[in-house]
XYZ file of C-alpha atoms in Angstrom:
633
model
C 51.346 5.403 16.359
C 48.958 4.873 19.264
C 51.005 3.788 22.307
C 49.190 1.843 25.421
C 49.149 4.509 28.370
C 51.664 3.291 30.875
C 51.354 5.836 33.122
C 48.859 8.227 35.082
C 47.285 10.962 33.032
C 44.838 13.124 32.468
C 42.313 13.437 29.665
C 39.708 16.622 29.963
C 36.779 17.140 27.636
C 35.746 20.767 27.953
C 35.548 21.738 31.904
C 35.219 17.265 32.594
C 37.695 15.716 33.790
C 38.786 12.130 34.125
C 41.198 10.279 35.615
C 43.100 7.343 34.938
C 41.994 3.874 37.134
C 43.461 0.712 37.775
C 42.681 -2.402 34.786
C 42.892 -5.534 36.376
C 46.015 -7.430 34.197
C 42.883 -10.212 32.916
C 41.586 -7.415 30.894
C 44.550 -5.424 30.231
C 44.441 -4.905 26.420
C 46.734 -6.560 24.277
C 47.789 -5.077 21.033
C 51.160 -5.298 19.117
C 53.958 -7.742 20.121
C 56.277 -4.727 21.928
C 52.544 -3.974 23.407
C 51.853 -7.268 24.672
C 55.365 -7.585 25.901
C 55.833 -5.099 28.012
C 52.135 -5.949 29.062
C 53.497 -9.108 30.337
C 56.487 -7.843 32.477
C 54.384 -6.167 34.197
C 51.209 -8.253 34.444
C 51.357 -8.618 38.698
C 51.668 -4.841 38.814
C 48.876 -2.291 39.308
C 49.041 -0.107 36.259
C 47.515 3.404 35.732
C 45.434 3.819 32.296
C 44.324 6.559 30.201
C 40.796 6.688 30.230
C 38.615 8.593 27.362
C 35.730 10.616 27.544
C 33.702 8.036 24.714
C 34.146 4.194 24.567
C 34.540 2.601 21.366
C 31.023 0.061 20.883
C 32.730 -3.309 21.518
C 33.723 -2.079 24.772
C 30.683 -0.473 25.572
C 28.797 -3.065 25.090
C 30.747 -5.806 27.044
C 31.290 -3.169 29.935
C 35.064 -2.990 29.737
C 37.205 0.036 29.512
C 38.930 1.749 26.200
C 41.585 3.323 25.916
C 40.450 5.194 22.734
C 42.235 5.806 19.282
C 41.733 5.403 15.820
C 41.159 1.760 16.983
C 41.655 0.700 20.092
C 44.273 -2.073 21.012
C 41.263 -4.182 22.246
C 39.312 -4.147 19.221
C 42.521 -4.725 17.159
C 43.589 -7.842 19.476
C 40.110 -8.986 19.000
C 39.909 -8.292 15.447
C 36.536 -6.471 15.060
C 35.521 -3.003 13.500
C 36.290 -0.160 16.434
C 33.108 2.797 16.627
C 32.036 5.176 18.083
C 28.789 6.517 18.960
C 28.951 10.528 19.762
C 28.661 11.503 23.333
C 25.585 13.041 24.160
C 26.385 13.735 27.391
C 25.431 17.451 28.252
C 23.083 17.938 25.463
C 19.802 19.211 26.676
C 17.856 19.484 23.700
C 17.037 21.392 20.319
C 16.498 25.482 21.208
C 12.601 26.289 21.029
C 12.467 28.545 18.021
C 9.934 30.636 17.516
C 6.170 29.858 16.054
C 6.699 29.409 12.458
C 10.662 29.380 12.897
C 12.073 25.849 10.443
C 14.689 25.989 13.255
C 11.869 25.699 16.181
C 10.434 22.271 14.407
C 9.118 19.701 16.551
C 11.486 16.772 16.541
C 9.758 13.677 15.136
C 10.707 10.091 16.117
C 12.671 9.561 13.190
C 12.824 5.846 11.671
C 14.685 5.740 8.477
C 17.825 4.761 5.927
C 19.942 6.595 7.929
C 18.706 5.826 11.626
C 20.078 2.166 11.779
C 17.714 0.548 9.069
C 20.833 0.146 7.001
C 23.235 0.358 9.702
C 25.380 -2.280 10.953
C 23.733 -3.326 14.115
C 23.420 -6.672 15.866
C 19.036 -6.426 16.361
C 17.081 -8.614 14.728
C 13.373 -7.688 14.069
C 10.916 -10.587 13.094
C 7.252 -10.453 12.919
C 5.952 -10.808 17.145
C 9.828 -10.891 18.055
C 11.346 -7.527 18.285
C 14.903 -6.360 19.666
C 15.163 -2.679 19.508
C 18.230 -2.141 21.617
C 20.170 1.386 22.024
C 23.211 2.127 23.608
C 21.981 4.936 25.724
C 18.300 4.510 25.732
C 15.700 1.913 26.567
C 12.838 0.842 24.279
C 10.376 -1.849 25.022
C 10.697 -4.625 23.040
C 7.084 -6.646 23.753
C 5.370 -4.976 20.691
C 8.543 -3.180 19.489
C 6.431 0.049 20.626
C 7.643 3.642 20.166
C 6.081 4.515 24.011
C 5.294 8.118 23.332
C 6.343 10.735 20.529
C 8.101 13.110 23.276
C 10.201 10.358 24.611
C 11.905 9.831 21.422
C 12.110 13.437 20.157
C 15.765 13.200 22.065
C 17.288 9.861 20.170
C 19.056 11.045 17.432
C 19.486 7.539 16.033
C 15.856 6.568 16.319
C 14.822 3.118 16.068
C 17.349 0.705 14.983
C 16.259 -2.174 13.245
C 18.559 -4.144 11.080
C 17.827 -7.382 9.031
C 20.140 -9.915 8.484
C 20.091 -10.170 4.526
C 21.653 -12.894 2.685
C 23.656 -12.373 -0.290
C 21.750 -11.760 -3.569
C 21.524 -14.958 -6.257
C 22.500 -14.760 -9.024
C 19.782 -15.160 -11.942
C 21.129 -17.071 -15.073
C 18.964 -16.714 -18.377
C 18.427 -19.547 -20.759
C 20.961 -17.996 -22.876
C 23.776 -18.280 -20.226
C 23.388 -14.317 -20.042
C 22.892 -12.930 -16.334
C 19.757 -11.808 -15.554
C 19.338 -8.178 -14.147
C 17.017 -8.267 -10.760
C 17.615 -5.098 -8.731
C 17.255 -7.436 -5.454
C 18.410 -10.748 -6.533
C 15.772 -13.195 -4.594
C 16.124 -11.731 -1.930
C 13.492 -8.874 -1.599
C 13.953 -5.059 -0.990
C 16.197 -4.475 2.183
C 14.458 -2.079 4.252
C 11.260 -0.843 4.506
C 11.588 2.714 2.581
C 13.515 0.127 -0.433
C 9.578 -1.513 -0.185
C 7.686 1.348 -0.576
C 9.422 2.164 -3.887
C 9.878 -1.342 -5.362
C 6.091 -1.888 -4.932
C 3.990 0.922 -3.545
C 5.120 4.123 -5.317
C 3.927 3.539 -9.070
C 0.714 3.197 -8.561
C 0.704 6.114 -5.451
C 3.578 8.232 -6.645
C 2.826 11.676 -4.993
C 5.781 12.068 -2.915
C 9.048 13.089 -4.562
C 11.207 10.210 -5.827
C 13.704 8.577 -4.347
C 16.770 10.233 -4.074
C 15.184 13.722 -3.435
C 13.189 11.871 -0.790
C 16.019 10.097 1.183
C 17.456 14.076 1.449
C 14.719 15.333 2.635
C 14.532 12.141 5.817
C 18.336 12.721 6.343
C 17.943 16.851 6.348
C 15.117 15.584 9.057
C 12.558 18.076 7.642
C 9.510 15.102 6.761
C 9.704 12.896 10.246
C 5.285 11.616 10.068
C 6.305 11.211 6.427
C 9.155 9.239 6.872
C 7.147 7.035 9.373
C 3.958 6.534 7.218
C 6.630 5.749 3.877
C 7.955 2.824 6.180
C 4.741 1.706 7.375
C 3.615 1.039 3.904
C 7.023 -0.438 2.837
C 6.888 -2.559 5.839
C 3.681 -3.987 5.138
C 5.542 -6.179 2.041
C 8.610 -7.051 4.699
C 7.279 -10.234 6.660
C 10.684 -9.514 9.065
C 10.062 -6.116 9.555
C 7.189 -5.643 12.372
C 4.315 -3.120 10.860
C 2.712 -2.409 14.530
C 6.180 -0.377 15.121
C 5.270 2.639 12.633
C 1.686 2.189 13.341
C 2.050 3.377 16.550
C 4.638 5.384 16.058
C 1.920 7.326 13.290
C -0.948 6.877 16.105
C 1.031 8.772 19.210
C 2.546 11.377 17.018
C -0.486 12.441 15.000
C -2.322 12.121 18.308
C 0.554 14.792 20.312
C -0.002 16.971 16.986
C 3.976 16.690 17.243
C 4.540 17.599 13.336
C 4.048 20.359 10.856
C 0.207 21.053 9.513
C 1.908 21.343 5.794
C 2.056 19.592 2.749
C 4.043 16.651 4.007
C 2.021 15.934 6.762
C -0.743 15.433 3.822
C 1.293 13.078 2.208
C 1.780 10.943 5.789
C -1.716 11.037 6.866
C -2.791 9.633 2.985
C -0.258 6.825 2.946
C -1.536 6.070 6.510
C -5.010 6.078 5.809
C -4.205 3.636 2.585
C -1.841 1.346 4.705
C -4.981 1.338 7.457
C -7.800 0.351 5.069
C -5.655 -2.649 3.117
C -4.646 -3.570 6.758
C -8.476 -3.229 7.672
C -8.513 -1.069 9.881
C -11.164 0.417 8.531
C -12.768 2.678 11.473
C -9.424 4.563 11.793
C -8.403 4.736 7.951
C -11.810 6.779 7.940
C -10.802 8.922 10.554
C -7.435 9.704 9.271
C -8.237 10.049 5.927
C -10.916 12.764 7.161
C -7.919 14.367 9.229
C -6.053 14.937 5.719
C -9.114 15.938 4.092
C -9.363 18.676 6.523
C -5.255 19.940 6.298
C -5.556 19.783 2.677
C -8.061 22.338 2.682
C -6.461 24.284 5.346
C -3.489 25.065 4.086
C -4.516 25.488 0.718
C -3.734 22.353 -0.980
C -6.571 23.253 -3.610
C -5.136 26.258 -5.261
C -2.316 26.495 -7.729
C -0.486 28.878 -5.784
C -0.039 26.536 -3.254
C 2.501 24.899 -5.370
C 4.375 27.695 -6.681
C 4.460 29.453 -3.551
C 5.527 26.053 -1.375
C 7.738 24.412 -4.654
C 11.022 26.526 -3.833
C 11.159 27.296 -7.574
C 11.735 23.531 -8.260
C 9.936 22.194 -11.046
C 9.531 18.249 -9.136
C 8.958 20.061 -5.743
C 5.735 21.863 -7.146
C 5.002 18.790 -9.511
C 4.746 16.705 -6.108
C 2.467 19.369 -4.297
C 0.606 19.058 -7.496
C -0.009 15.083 -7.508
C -0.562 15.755 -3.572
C -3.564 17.184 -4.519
C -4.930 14.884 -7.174
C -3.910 11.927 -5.101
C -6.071 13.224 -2.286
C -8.583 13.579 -4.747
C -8.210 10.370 -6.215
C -7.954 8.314 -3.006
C -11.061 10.136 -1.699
C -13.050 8.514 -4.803
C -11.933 5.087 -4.579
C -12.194 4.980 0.078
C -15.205 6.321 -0.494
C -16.509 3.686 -2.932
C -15.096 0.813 -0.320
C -14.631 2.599 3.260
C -18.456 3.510 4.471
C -16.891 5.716 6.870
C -15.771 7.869 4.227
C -17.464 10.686 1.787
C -16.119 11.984 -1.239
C -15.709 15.919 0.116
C -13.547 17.069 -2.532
C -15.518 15.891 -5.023
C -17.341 19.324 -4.402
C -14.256 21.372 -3.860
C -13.308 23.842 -6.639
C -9.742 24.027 -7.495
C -7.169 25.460 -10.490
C -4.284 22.857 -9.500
C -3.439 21.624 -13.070
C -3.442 18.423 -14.140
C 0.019 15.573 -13.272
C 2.455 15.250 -15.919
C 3.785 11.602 -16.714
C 5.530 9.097 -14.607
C 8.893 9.175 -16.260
C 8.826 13.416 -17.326
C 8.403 13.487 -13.087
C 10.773 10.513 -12.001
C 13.675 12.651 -14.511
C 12.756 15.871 -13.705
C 12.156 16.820 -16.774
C 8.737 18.686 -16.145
C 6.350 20.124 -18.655
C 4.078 22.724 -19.018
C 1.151 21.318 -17.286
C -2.216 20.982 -18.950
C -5.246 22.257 -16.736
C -8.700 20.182 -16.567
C -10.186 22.778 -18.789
C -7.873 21.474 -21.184
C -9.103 17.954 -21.238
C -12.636 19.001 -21.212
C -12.174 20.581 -24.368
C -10.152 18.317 -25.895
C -12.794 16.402 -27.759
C -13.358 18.989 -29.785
C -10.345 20.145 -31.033
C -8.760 19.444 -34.705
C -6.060 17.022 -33.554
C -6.528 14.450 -31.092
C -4.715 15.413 -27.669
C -3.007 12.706 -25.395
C -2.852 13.337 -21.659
C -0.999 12.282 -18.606
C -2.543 8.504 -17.638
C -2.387 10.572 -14.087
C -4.894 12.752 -16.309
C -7.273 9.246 -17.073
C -7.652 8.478 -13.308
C -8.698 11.675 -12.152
C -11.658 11.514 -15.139
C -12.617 8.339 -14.193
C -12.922 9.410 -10.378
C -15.177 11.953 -11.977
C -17.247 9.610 -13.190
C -17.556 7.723 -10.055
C -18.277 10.993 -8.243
C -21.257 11.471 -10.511
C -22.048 7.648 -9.640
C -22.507 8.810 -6.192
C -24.768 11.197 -6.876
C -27.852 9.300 -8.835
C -27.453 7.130 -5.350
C -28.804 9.973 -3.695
C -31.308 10.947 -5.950
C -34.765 10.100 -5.687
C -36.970 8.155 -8.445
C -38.051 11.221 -9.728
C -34.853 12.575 -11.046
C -32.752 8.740 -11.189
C -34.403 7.602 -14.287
C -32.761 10.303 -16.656
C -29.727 10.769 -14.154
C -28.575 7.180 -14.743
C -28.577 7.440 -18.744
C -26.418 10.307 -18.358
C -24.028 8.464 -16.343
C -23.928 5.296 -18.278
C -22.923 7.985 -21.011
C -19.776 9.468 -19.178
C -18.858 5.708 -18.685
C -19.241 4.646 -22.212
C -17.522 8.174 -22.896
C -14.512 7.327 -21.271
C -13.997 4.441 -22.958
C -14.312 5.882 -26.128
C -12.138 8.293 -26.398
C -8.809 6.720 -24.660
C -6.787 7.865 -27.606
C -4.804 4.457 -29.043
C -1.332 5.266 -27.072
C -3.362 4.895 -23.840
C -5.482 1.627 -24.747
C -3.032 -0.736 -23.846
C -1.868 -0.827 -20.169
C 1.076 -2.986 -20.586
C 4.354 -1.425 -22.599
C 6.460 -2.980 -24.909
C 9.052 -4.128 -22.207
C 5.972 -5.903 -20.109
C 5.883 -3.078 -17.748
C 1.892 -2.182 -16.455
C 1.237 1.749 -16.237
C -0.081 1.579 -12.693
C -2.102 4.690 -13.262
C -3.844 3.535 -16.390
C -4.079 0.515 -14.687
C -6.313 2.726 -11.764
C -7.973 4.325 -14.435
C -9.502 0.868 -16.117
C -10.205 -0.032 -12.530
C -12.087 2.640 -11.635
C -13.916 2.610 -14.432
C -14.947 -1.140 -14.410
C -16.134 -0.792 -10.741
C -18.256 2.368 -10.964
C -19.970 0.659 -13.762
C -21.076 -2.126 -11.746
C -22.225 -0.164 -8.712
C -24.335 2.129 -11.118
C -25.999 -0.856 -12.604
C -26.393 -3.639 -10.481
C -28.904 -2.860 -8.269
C -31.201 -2.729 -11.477
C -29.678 -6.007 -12.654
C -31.029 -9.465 -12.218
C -27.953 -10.001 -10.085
C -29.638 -9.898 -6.297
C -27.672 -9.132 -2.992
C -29.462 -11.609 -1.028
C -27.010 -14.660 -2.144
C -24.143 -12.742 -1.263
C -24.920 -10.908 1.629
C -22.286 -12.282 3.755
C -20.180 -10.335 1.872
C -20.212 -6.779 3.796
C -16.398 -5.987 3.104
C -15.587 -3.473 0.521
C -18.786 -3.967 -1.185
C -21.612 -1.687 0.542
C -25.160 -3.353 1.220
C -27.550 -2.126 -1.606
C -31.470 -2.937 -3.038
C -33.468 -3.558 -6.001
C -33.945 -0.471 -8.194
C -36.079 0.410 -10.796
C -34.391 -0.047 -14.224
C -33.989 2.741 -16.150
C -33.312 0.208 -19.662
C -33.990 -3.762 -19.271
C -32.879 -5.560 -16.476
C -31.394 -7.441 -18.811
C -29.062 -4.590 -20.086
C -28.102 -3.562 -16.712
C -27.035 -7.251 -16.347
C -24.905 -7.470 -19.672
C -22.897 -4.374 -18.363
C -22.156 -5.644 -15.006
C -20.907 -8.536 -16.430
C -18.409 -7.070 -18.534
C -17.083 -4.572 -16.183
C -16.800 -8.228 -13.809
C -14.664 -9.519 -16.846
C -12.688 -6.749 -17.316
C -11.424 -7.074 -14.116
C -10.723 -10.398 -14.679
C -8.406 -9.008 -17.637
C -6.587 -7.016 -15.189
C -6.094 -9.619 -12.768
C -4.755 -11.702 -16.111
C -2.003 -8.776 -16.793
C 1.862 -9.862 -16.488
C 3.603 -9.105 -13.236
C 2.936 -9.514 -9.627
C -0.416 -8.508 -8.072
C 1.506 -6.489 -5.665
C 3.034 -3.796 -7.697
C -1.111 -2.769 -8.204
C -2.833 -0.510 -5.538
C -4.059 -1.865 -2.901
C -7.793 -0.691 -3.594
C -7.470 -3.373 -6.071
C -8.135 -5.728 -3.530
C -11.567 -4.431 -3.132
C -12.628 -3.709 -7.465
C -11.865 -7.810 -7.388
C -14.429 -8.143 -4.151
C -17.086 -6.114 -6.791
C -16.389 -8.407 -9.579
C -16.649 -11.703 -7.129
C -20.126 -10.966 -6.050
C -21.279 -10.497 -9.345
C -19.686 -13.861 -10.359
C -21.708 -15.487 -7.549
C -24.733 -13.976 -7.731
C -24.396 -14.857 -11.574
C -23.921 -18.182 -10.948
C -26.315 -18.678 -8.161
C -29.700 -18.573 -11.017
C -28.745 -17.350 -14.278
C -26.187 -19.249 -15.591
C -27.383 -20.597 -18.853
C -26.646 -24.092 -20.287
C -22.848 -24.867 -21.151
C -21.380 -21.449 -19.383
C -21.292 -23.085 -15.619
C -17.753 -24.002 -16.211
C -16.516 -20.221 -17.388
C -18.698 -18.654 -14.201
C -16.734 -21.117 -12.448
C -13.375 -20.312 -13.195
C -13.645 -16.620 -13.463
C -14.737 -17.154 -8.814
C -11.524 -19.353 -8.997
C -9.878 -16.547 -10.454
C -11.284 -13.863 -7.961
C -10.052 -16.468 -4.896
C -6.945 -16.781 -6.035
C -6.433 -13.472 -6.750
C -7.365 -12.732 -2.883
C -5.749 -15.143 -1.684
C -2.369 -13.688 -2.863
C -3.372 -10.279 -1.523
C -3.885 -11.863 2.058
C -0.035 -12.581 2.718
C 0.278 -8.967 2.531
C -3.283 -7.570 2.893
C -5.241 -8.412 6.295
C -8.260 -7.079 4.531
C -7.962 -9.251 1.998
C -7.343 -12.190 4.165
C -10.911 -11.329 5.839
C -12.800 -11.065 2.405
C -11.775 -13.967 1.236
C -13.239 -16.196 3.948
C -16.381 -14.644 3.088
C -16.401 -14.842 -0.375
C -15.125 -18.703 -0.411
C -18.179 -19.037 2.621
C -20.364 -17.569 -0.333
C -18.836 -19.944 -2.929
C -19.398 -23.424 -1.010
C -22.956 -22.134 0.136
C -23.258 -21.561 -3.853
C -21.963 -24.523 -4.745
C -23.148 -27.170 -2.257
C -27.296 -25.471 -2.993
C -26.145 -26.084 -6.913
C -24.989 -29.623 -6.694
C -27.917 -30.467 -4.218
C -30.539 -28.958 -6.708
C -29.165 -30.914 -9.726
C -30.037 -34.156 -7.919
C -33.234 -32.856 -6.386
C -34.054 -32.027 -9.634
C -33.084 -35.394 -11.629
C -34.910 -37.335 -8.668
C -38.129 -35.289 -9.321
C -38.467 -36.319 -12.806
C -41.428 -39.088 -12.692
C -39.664 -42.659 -13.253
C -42.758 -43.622 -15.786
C -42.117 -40.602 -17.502
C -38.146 -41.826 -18.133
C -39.547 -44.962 -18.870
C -42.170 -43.929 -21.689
C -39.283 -41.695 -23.759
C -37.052 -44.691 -23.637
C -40.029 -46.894 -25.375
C -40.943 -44.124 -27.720
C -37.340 -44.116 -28.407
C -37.579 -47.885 -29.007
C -40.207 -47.776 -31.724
C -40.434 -51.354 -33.353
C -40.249 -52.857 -30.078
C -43.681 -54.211 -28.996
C -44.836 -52.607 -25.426
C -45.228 -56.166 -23.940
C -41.942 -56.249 -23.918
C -41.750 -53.426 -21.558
C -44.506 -54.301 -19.527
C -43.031 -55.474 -16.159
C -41.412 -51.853 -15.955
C -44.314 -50.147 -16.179
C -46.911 -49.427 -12.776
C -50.513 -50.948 -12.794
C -51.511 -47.028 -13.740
C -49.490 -46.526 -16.475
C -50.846 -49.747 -18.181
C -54.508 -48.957 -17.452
């Protein structure tokens, strides 16, 4: 039992020692009844306490002594949970290994599930409203700023921010059965619980989840574990996204991490997060960063895997999808990001080719195919079936190869174009049956095929419009994620060129049309449905033909809405769609004032002679006050 000290003592923590001083009787602690008794005899009497070398929280925080324990006689008077927060008082720092030494790593501002995201602490962290508070060190709380990566290499609990969340709902089917939601209606709890509830299937490089949260808490990943809850905070409205993004900026800026395979992954989920947040200048810039560590350590080459993977099948699977995600993102920011070129388009590599989704999320890895593979596929015996991972990175091929008849000159474009068109039509063609449908039988969308039909649709309509009938003066005003382009020669009819942008628009209509939320889809998607607007409004600006205005019409509501519920998590999508609704009433206000321009042109006689042709057996006298003096002579 833990007695109240009624008497001087001593209480020494290594070569420290402190000494017992007087508690005025107001805050004398009161605990059981002999405890409070004898605290009352002798209330008017200075008394000596015991005084510990750590404070208990509660105390700390109101600035009143403890007298230590299991739990102290305050905290049990008062009735609240008694902890402790480990001194760190003589602590001067991690020993400087050597270069190359794990040991010698550069401490990273560490933000994560076990840091105080989860932990229960009194801050409360709202979108422009920010309390970061820490018991032994000071953060500013204007911008809720990490100040500078070296000033937090020292706090071992790193940023605390804690979310009051209520209780989940329960969901009752129509069938009285309860339904099973992993969050209730409440949302993901914490920013690295966003990243994986919406981000990670259609980006899912990094290992999963539970191998992930090991690798935070061993503290081995600290940019990564930053950049995983910038994204996931991003989808949090509560949680402030400025916090990691500065956090990313100062630390990538003091070089204060690893040049390895993780710091990949962190600068590609940063350059993502910048671009959907439209940042676009700096996404280009950090994505080029990555581009350059990939190839520097060797990101390329198979043995980068085996020789980094720890002989763990996931581990080298991840290294694996590092590389075809860098690959894959360098397609589609290229396509959308002007600041960016597709580099590894022209790298060679022998990094075979991602398993699926659920063989990597169980661990249960197989022998992986190579690209050679696929290549050769169509023409062996049997018809092979291939990763959807495997689908994306072909149909980034194919938009690589799109970039290259840009650059060619009319010499070479006429013949280069055909060949492309082929690859497209290709791909298409031979998505064996199992692969056709994006949307399993429980309702679930394969992000990846979902990529791959993306991809595809979009490359087909920057190959052809600009030798379309589908101009880029009407919708000029929309410069975001569509690049400025001009009229080229046609290398079939204009007419065909048309017909295919058109259907690649209307495909991505489909997958706007798929079940589930728009969120759980990359956030490049934003930018395919910005391609497929502008060819709905520069279809409906002239060419609409008789009795289709209505369809045209719906398929720009479609694109609007579509952006508009990207923009309440999206900030580039908030700026695209005031410039593709701009488009739309310019469109439709020049529409609706040329149908009455039009029906006021037609001559008034000329109205008036069809209606007494139409008349027939009436005699024209009877008609003759509504005709002019000319039309009677």
């Amino acid at each position: 039992m833990h007695m109240s000290p009624s008497g001087s003592s001593t209480t020494q923590e290594g070569n420290v020692s402190v000494h017992s001083s007087y508690t005025p009787p107001t805050q004398t602690p009161r605990s059981d009844s002999a405890q409070a008794q004898a605290a009352q005899n002798t209330q008017n009497t200075p008394q000596n306490r015991t005084s510990v070398a750590v404070a208990c929280q509660p105390c700390r925080s109101r600035h009143l002594k403890c007298d230590g324990g299991v739990r102290c006689s305050r905290c049990r008077t008062d009735g609240v949970d008694c902890t402790y927060i480990k001194s760190r008082r003589g602590w001067k720092g991690k020993r400087k290994g050597k270069p190359g030494d794990n040991n010698g790593a550069p401490t990273m501002p560490v933000i994560g599930p076990d840091s105080g995201i989860l932990s229960n602490t009194t801050s409360i962290a709202t979108k422009g409203v920010t309390q970061l508070p820490s018991p032994e060190y000071p953060y500013h709380t204007d911008l809720a700023i990490v100040k500078h990566a070296n000033h937090v290499n020292n706090v071992s609990n790193g940023l605390a921010l804690s979310v009051p969340v209520p209780p989940p709902v329960t969901q009752i089917n129509l069938d009285g059965t309860q339904r099973p939601n992993q969050f209730g209606d409440i949302g993901p709890p914490d920013p690295i619980a966003a990243f994986y509830h919406y981000f990670y299937a259609c980006h899912p490089f990094v290992l999963p989840r539970a191998r992930l949260h090991q690798l935070f808490k061993d503290r081995r990943a600290g940019l990564l574990e930053i950049a995983v809850q910038y994204i996931g905070s991003s989808f949090l409205p509560a949680i402030p996204t400025e916090m990691y993004k500065e956090a990313l900026t100062r630390t990538i800026a003091n070089q204060n991490y690893f040049r390895d395979g993780y710091a990949v992954q962190a600068m590609l989920l940063f350059s993502v997060g910048l671009h959907a947040n439209n940042d676009v200048p700096r996404a280009a810039q950090i994505f080029g960063m990555a581009q350059a560590l990939t190839l520097e350590i060797g990101l390329n080459r198979m043995d980068y895997s085996l020789m980094h993977g720890n002989n763990d099948p996931v581990l080298e699977e991840s290294w694996r999808r590092t590389w075809w995600s860098m690959y894959t993102a360098n397609g589609m920011m290229a396509a959308v990001n002007p600041g960016v070129q597709f580099r590894l388009k022209d790298i060679a590599t022998d990094v075979p080719l991602p398993c699926e989704n659920d063989e990597y999320f169980s661990g249960q890895i197989p022998y992986p195919h190579t690209i050679q593979d696929y290549d050769d596929s169509a023409f062996a015996l049997e018809e092979m079936i291939f990763s959807s991972y495997t689908y994306l990175i072909d149909a980034i091929r194919i938009l690589g190869k799109v970039f290259e008849v840009q650059r060619l000159d009319s010499t070479f474009e006429y013949h280069a174009v055909d060949v492309v068109d082929s690859y497209q039509c290709n791909w298409r063609l031979h998505l064996p049956a199992a692969k056709q449908e994006i949307v399993n039988n429980d309702g679930v969308v394969d992000e990846l095929l979902f990529q791959a039909h993306m991809v595809n649709a979009g490359s087909t309509i920057m190959l052809h419009r600009p030798r379309s009938n589908l101009g880029f003066g009407r919708v000029e005003n929309v410069n975001i994620c569509v690049q400025p382009g001009q009229v080229l020669s046609p290398t079939q009819t204009r007419e065909i060129h048309t017909a295919k942008c058109l259907t690649s628009a209307d495909s991505i209509s489909s997958l706007i049309k798929l079940p589930g939320s728009l969120l759980y889809h990359t956030p490049f998607f934003t930018c395919v449905v910005v391609m497929a607007s502008v060819v709905h409004l520069s279809y409906w600006s002239f060419l609409v033909p008789d009795g289709q205005d209505d369809l045209v019409k719906q398929s720009i509501r479609l694109n609007v809405g579509t952006l508009q519920q990207y923009s309440k998590t999206w900030d580039i999508a908030r700026v695209v769609l005031g410039q593709v609704r701009g488009v739309a009433h310019t469109l439709f206000h020049s529409k609706k004032a040329m149908s009455i321009h039009l029906w006021s042109s037609i001559a008034q006689d000329d109205v008036i002679r069809n209606v007494i042709e139409e008349g027939g057996t009436e005699p024209i006298e009877t008609y003759s006050q509504l005709l002019t003096p000319m039309l009677k002579s």
